[in-house]
CSV table of C-alpha atoms and ligand atoms in Angstrom, one decimal:
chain,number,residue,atom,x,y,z
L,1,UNK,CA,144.0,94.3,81.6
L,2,UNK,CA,140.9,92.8,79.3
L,3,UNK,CA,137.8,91.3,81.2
L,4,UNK,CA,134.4,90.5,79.7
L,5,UNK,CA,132.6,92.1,82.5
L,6,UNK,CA,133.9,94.5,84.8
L,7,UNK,CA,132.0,94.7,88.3
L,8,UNK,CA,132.2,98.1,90.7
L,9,UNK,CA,132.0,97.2,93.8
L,10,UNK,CA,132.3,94.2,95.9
L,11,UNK,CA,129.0,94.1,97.9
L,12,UNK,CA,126.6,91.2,97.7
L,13,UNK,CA,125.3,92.5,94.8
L,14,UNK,CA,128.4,92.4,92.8
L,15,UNK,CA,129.6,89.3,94.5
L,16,UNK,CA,126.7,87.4,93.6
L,17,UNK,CA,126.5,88.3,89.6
L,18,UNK,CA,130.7,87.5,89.8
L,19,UNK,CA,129.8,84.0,90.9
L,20,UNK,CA,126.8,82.7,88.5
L,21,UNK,CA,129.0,84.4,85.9
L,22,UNK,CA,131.9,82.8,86.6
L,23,UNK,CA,130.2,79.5,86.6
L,24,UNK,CA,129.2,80.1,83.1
L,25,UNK,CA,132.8,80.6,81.9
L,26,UNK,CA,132.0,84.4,81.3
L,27,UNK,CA,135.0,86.2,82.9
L,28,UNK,CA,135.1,89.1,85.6
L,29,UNK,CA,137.0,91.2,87.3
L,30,UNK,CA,135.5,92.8,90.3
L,31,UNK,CA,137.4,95.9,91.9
L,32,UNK,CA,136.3,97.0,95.4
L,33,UNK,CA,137.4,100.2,97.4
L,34,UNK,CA,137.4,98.8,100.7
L,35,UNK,CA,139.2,95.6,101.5
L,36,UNK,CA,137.7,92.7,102.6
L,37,UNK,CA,137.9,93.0,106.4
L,38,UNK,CA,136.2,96.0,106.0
L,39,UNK,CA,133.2,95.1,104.0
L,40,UNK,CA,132.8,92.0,106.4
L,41,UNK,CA,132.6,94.4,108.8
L,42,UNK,CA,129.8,95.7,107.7
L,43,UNK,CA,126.3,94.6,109.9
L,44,UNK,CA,123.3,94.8,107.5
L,45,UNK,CA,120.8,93.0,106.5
L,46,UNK,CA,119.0,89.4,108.1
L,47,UNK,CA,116.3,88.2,105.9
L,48,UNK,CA,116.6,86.1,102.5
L,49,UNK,CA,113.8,85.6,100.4
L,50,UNK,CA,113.3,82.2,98.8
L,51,UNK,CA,114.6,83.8,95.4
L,52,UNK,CA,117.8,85.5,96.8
L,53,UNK,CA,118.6,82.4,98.5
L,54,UNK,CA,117.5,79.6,96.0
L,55,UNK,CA,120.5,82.2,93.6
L,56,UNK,CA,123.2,81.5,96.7
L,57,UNK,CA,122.6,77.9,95.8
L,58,UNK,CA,122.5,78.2,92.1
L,59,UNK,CA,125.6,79.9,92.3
L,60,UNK,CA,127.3,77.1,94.5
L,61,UNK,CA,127.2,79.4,97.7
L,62,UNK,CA,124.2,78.0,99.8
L,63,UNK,CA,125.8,75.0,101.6
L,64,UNK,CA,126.6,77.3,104.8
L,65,UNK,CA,123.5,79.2,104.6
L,66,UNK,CA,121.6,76.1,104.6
L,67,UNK,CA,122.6,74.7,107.2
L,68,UNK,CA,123.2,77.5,109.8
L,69,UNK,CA,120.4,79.5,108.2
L,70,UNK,CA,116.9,79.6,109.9
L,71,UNK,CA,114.0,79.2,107.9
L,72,UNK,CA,111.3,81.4,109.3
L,73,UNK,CA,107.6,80.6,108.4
L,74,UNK,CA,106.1,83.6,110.5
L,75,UNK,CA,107.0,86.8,112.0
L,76,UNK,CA,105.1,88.5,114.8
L,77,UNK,CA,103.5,92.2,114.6
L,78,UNK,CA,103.3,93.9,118.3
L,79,UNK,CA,101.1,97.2,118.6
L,80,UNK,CA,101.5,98.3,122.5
L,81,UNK,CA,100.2,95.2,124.0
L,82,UNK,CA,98.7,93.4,121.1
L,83,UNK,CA,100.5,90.8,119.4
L,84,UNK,CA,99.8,88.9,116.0
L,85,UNK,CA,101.4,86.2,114.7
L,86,UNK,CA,101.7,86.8,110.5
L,87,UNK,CA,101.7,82.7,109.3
L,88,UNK,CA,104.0,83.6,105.9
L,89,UNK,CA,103.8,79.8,105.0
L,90,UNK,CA,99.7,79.6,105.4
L,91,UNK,CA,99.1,83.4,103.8
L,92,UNK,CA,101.2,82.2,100.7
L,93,UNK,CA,100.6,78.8,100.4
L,94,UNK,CA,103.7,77.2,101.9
L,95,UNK,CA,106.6,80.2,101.7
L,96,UNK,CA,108.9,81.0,104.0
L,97,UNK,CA,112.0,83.5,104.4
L,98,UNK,CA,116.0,82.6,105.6
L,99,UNK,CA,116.9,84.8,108.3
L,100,UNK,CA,121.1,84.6,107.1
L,101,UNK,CA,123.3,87.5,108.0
L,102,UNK,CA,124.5,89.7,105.1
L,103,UNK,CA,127.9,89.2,106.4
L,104,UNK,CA,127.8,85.7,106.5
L,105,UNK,CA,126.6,85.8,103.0
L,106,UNK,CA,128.8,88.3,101.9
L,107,UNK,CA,131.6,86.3,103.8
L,108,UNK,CA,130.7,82.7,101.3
L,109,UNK,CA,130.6,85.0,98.0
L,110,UNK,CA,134.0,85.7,98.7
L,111,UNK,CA,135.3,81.9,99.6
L,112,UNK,CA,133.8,81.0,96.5
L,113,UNK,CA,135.8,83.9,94.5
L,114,UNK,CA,138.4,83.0,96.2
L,115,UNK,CA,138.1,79.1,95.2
L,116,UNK,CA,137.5,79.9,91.4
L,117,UNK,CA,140.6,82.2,91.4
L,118,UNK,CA,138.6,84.8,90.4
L,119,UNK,CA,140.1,88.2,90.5
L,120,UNK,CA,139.1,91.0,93.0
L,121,UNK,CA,140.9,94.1,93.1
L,122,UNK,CA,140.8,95.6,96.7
L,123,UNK,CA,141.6,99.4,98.0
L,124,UNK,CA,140.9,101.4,94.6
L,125,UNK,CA,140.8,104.8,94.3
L,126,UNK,CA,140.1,107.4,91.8
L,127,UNK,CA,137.4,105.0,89.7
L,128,UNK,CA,136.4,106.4,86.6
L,129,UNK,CA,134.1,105.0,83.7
L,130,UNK,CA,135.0,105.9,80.3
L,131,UNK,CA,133.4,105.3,76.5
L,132,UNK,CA,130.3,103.8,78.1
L,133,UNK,CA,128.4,104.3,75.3
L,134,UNK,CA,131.1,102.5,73.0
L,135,UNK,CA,131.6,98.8,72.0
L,136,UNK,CA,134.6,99.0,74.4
L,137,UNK,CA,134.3,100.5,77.5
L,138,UNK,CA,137.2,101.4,80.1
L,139,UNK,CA,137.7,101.5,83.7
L,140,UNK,CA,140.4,103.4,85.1
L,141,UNK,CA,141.7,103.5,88.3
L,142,UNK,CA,144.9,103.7,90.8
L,143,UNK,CA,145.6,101.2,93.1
L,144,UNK,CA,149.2,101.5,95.2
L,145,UNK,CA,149.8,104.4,93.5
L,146,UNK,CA,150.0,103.0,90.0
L,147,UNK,CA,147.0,103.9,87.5
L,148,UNK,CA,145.4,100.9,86.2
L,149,UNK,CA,143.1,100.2,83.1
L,150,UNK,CA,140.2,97.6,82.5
L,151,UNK,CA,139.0,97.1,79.0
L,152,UNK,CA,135.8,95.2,79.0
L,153,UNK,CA,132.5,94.5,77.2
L,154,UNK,CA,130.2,95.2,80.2
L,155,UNK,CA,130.4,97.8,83.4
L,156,UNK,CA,128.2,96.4,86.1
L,157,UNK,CA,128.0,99.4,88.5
L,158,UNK,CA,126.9,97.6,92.1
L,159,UNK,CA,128.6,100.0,94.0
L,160,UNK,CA,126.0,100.9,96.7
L,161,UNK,CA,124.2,103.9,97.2
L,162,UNK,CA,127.5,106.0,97.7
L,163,UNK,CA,129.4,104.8,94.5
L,164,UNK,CA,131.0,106.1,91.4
L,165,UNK,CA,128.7,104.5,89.0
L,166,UNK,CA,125.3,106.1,89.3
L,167,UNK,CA,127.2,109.6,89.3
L,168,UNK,CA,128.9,108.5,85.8
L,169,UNK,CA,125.7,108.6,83.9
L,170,UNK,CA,125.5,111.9,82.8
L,171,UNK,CA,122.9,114.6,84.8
L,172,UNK,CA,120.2,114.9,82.2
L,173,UNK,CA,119.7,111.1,80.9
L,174,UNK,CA,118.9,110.2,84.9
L,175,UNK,CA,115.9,110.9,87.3
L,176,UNK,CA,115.9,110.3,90.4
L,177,UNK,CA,112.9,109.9,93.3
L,178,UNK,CA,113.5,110.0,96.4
L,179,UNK,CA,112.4,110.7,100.4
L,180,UNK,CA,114.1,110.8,103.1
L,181,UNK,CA,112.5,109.9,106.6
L,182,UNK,CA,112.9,112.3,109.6
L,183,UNK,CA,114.0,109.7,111.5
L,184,UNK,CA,116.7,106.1,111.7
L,185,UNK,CA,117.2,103.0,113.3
L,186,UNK,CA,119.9,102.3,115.6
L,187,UNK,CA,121.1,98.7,115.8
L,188,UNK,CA,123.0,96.7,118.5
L,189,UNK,CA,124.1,93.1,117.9
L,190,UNK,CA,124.3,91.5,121.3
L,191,UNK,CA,125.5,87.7,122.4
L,192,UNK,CA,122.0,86.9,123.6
L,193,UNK,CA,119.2,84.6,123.1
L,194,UNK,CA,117.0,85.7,120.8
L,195,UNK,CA,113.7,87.6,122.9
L,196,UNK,CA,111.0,85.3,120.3
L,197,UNK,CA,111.9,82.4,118.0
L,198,UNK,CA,110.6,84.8,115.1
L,199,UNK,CA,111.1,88.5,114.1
L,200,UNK,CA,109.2,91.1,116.3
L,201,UNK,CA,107.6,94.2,114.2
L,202,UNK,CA,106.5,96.7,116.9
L,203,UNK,CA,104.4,99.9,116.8
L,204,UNK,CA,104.3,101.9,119.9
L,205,UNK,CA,103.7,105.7,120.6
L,206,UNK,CA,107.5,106.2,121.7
L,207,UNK,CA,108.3,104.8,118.3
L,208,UNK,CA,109.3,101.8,116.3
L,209,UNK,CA,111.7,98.5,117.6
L,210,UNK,CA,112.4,95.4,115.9
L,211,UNK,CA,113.3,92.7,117.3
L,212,UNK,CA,115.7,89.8,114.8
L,213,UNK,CA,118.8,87.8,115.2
L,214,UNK,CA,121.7,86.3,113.4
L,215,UNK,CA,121.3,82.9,115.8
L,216,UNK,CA,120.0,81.3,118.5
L,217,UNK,CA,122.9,82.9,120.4
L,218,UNK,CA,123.2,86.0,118.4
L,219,UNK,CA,120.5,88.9,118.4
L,220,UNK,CA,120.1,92.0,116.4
L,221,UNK,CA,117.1,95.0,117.9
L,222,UNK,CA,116.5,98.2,116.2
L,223,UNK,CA,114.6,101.4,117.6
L,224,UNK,CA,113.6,104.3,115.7
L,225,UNK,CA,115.5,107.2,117.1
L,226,UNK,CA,115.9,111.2,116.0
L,227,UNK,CA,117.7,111.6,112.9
L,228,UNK,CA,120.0,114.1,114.8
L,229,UNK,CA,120.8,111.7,118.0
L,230,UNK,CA,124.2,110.0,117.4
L,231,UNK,CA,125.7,106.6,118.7
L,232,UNK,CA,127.3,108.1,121.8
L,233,UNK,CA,123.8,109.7,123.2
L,234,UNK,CA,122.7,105.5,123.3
L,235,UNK,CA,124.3,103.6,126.4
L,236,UNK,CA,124.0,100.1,126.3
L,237,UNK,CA,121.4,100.7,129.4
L,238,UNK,CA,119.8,103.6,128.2
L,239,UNK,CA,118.9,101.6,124.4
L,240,UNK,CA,117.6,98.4,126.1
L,241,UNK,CA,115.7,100.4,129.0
L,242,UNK,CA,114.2,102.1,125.9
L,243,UNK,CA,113.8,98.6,123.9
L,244,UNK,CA,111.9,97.4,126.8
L,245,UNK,CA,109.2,100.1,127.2
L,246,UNK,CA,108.5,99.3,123.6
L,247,UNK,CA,108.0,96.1,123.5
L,248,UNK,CA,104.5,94.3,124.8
L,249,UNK,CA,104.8,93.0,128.3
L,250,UNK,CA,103.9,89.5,127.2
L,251,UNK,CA,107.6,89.9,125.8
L,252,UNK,CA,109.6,91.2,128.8
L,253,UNK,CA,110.7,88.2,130.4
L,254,UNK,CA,112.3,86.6,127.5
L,255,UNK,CA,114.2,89.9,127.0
L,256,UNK,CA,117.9,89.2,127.7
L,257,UNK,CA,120.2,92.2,127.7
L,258,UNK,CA,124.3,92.1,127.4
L,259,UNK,CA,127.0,94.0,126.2
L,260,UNK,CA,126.8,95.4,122.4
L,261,UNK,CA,129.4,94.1,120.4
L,262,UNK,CA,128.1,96.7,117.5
L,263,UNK,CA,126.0,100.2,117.8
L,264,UNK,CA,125.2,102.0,114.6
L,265,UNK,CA,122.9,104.3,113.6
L,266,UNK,CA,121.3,104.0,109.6
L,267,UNK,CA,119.5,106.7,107.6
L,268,UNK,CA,116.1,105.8,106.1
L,269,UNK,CA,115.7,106.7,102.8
L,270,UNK,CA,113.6,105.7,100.1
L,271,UNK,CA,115.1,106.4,96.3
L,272,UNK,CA,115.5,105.2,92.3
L,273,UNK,CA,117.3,106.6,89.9
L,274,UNK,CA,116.1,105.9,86.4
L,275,UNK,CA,116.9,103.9,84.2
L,276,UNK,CA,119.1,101.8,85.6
L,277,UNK,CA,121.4,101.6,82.2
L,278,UNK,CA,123.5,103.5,80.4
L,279,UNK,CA,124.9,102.8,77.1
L,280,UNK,CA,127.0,99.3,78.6
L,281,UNK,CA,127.1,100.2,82.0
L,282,UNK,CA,124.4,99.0,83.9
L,283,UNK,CA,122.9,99.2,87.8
L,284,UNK,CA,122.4,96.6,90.0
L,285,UNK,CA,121.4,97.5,93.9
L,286,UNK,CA,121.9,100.2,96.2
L,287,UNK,CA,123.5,101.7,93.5
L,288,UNK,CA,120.3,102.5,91.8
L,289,UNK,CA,118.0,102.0,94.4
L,290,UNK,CA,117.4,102.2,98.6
L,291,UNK,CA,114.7,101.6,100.7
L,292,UNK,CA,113.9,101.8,104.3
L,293,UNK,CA,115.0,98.3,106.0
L,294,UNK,CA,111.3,98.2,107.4
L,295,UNK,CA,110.0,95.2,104.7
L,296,UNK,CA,114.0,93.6,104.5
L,297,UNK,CA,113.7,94.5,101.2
L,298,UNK,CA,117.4,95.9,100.3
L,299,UNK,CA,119.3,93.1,99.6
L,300,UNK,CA,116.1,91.0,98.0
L,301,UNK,CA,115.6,93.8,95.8
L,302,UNK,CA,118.8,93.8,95.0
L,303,UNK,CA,119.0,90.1,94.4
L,304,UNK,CA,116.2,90.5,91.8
L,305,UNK,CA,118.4,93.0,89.4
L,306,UNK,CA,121.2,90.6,89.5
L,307,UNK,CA,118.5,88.0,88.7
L,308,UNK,CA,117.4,89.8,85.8
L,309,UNK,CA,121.1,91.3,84.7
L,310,UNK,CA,122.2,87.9,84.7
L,311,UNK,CA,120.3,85.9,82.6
L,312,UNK,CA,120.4,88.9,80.3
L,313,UNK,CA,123.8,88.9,79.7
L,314,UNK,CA,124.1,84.9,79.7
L,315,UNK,CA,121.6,85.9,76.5
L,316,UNK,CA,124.3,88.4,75.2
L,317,UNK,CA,126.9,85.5,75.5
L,318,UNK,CA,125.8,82.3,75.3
L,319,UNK,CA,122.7,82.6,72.3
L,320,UNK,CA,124.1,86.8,71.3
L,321,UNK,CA,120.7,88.0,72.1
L,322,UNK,CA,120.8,91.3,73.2
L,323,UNK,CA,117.1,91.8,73.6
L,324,UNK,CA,117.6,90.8,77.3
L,325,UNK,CA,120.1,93.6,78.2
L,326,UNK,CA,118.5,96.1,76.2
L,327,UNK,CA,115.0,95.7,78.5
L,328,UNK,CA,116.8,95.0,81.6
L,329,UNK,CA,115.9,98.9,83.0
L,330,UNK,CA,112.5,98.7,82.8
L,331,UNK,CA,112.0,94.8,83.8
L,332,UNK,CA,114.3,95.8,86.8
L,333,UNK,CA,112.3,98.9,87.5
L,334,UNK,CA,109.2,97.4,87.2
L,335,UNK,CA,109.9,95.5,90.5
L,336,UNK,CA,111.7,97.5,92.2
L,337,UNK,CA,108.8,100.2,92.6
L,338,UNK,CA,106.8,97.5,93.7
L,339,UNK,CA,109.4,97.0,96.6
L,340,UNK,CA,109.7,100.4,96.8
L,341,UNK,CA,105.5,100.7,97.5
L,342,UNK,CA,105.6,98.0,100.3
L,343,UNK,CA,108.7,99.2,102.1
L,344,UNK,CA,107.3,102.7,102.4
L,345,UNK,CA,104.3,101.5,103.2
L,346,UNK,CA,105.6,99.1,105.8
L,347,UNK,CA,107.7,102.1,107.6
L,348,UNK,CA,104.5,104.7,107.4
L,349,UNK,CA,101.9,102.2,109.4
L,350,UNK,CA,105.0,101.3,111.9
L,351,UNK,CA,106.9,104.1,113.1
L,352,UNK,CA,105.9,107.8,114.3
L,353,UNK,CA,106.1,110.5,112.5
L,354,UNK,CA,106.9,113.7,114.5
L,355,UNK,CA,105.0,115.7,112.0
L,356,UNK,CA,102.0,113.9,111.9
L,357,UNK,CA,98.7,115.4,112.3
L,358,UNK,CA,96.0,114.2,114.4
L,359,UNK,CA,94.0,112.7,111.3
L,360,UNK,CA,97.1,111.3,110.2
L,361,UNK,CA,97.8,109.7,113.2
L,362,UNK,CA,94.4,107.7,113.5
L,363,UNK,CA,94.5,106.6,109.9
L,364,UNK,CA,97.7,105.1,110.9
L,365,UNK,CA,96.0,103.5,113.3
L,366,UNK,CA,93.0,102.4,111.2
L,367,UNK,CA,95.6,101.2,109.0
L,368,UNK,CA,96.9,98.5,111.2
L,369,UNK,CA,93.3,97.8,113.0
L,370,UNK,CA,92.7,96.5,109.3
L,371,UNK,CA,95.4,95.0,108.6
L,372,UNK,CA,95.6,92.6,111.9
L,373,UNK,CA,91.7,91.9,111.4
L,374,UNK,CA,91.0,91.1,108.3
L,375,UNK,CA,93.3,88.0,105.9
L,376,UNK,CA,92.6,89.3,102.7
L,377,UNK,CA,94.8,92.5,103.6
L,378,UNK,CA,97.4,89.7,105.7
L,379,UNK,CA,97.8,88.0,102.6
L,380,UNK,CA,99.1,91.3,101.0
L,381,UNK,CA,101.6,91.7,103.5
L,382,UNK,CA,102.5,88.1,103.7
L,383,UNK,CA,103.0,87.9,99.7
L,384,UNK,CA,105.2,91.1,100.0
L,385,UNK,CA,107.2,90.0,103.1
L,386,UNK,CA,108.1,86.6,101.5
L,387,UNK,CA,109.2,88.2,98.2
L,388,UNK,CA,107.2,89.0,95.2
L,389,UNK,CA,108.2,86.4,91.8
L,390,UNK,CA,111.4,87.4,89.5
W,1,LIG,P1,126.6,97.5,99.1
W,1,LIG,O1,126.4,96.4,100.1
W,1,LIG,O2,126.6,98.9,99.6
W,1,LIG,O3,128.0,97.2,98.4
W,1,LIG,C1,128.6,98.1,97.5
W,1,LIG,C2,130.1,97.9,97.5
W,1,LIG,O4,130.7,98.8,96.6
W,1,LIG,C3,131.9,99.4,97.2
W,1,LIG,N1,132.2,100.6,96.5
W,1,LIG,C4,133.1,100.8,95.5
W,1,LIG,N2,133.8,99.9,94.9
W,1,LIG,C5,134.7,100.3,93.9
W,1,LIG,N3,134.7,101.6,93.5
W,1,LIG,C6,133.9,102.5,94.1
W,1,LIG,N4,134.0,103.8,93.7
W,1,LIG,C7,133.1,102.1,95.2
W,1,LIG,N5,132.2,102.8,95.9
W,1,LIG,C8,131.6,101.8,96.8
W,1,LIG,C9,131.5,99.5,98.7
W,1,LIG,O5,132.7,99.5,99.5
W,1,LIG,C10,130.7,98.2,98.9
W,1,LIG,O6,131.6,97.1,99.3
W,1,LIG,O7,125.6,97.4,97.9
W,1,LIG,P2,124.9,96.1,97.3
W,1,LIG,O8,125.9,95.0,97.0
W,1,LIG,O9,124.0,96.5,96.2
W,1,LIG,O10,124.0,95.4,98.5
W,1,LIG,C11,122.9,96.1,99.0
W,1,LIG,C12,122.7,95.7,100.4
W,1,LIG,O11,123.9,95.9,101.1
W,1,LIG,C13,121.6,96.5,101.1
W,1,LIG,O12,120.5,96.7,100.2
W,1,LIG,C14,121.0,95.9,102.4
W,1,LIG,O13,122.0,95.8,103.4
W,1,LIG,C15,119.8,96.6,102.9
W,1,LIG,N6,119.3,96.1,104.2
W,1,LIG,C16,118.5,95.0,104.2
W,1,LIG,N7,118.2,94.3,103.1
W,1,LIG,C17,117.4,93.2,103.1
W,1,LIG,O14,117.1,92.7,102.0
W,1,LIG,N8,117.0,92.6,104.3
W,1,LIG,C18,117.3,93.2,105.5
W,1,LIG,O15,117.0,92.6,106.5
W,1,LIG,C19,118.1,94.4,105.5
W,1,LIG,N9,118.4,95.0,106.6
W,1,LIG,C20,119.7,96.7,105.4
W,1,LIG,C21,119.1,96.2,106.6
W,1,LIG,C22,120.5,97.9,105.4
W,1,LIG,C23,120.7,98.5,106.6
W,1,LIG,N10,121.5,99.6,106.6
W,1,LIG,C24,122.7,99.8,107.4
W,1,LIG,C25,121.4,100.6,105.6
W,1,LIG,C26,119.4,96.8,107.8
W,1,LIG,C27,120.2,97.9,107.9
W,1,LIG,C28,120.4,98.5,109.2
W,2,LIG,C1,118.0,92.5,110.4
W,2,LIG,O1,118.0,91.4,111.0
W,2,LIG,O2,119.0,93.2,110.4
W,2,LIG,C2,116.7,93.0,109.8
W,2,LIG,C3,115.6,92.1,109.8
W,2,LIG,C4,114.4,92.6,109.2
W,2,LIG,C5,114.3,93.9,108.8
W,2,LIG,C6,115.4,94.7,108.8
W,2,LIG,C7,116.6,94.3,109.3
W,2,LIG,O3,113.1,94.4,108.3
């Protein structure tokens, strides 16, 4: 089979770049190892910056997202009892952020795949990239048994954090940074109202909760919890009796429990691998980098490399500039350690750190007595939170 780009991996990530490509006559083939049901199984993230989403609609994807998404102009910040509103739209001069499911998203990516007759090639196994650093690379892989080969200009490796892609690049022409966090989030999606209109950061000495939602009907609350615990040590009672003494009593009556109709617990972890290219394969998302959900940076950050990957390869095709692709690791880069500052920054002023030392504990606190008093350092966060320019 011949393609002029072949995408691994059928996340958002990959999704997205098959779409504005496709839209420019440049053909793809995606391959995926999951099938479909399963990646729109998969609960993630909530919150679009105006970039990310103004690409859904460039790509002919945003009609859904417009109208069931909720544009957000604020979210709140709760530290025990104290609550702040952070006003995105006045800290940035009119900006807001598209609280949209990930699944949803994911879920209009593929309708529009789907409608173009685009090809995706579900349940593959065995992937392996060959001649990368050739003219004429090749993907191999079985799928039903038979062994299958894609000969292509381009290998777009968007494969999340667990893929094939990243591990293809040889050991020494990679570095990779990383941290992981001694502790993780577990999520429940419940069929409730929503506690507050706008997304709830909270602080508290029994550690970090969030409070978002998919709709008005739909919620979605996070708590920090030992890395060790699993799903099964978390009733349904035991997470929103814990939820509750989190959250400031202002808060409490508008909390509506219910049933979970999804429980999961997610690693944090903050990593890049560099660069993100090799020979003509290159990275786009998880597959190159992670960070800790704290800012709702993943998906935005990864929005931005498919930003940047595509125009560069419109370059190689449409005016055969290669200049684009060539510099497309370090422009990449070069945001996505500025994501990777404010998400670790966001998760060390938020949650508690089992280790921390008394010192460490009151700059923490310091930290946030700043932050909430004084708008030059709201402004920061606000500029962040809303999504920093392409
Ligand atoms: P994905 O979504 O992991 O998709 C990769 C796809 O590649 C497939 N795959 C392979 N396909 C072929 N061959 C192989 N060998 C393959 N190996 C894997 C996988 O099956 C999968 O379908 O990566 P992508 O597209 O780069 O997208 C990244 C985002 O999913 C991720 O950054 C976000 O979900 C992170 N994230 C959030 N990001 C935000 O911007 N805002 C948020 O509010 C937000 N909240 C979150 C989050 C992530 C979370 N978890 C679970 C880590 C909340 C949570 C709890
Ligand atoms: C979510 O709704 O899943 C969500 C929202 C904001 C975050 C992380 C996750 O920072």
């Amino acid at each position: 089979m011949k393609t002029q780009i072949c995408i691994i991996g059928g996340g958002p990530s990959g999704l997205l770049l098959a779409q504005l490509l496709n839209n420019n006559a440049i053909d793809t083939v995606v391959i995926e190892r999951r099938n479909k049901e399963h990646v729109l199984s998969r609960i993630r993230a909530g919150v679009l910056e105006q970039g990310f989403s103004k690409m859904m609609r460039d790509a002919g994807c945003g009609e859904r997202m417009d109208k069931e998404g909720e544009v957000h102009s604020g979210f709140q910040i709760a530290d025990g009892n104290r609550l702040k509103r952070i006003d995105l739209s006045k800290l940035t001069g009119g900006r807001t952020v598209m609280v949209y499911g990930q699944t949803e998203l994911t879920r209009d990516l593929y309708d529009a795949r789907e409608r173009a007759n685009g090809l995706t090639i579900y349940n593959v196994e065995d992937v392996n990239l060959n001649d990368l650093t050739t003219d004429a690379p090749v993907v191999e892989f079985s799928v039903n048994g038979e062994t299958e080969q894609i000969y292509c200009d381009l290998v777009v490796g968007a494969d999340g954090f667990h893929g094939v892609s990243r591990k293809s690049i040889p050991k020494g022409k990679l570095t990779e940074h990383g941290r992981t966090y001694p502790f993780g989030w577990l999520g429940i999606l419940s069929r409730t109202k929503p506690v507050s209109s706008e997304l709830v950061y909270a602080r508290h000495s029994r550690g970090f909760a969030l409070c978002s939602m998919r709709n008005k009907l739909l919620s979605r609350y996070y708590i920090q919890v030992p890395i060790s615990d699993s799903v099964e040590d978390w009733s349904d009672d035991r997470f929103w009796n814990e939820l509750r003494s989190r959250l400031p009593d202002s808060l409490l009556s508008s909390l509506e429990t219910g049933s979970s109709i999804e429980k999961s617990i997610a690693p944090l972890r903050s990593y890049v691998a560099e660069p993100m290219s090799y020979g003509n394969l290159f990275l786009a998302g998880d597959a190159a980098h992670i960070v800790p959900p704290t800012g709702a940076k993943g998906l935005n950050s990864a929005g931005a490399d498919i930003y940047y990957l595509y125009r560069a390869i419109l370059d190689r095709y449409l005016r055969d500039d290669k200049t684009g692709l060539d510099n497309y690791s370090s422009k990449a880069l070069t945001r996505v350690w500025k994501t990777q500052r404010f998400s670790w920054w966001m998760t060390s002023l938020l949650h508690v750190f089992p280790e921390a030392t008394s010192f460490e504990k009151r700059l923490q606190e310091s930290e946030l007595n700043y932050l909430l008093s004084s708008e030059n350092a709201l402004s920061l966060l606000a500029e962040n939170y809303v999504g920093l320019p392409y």
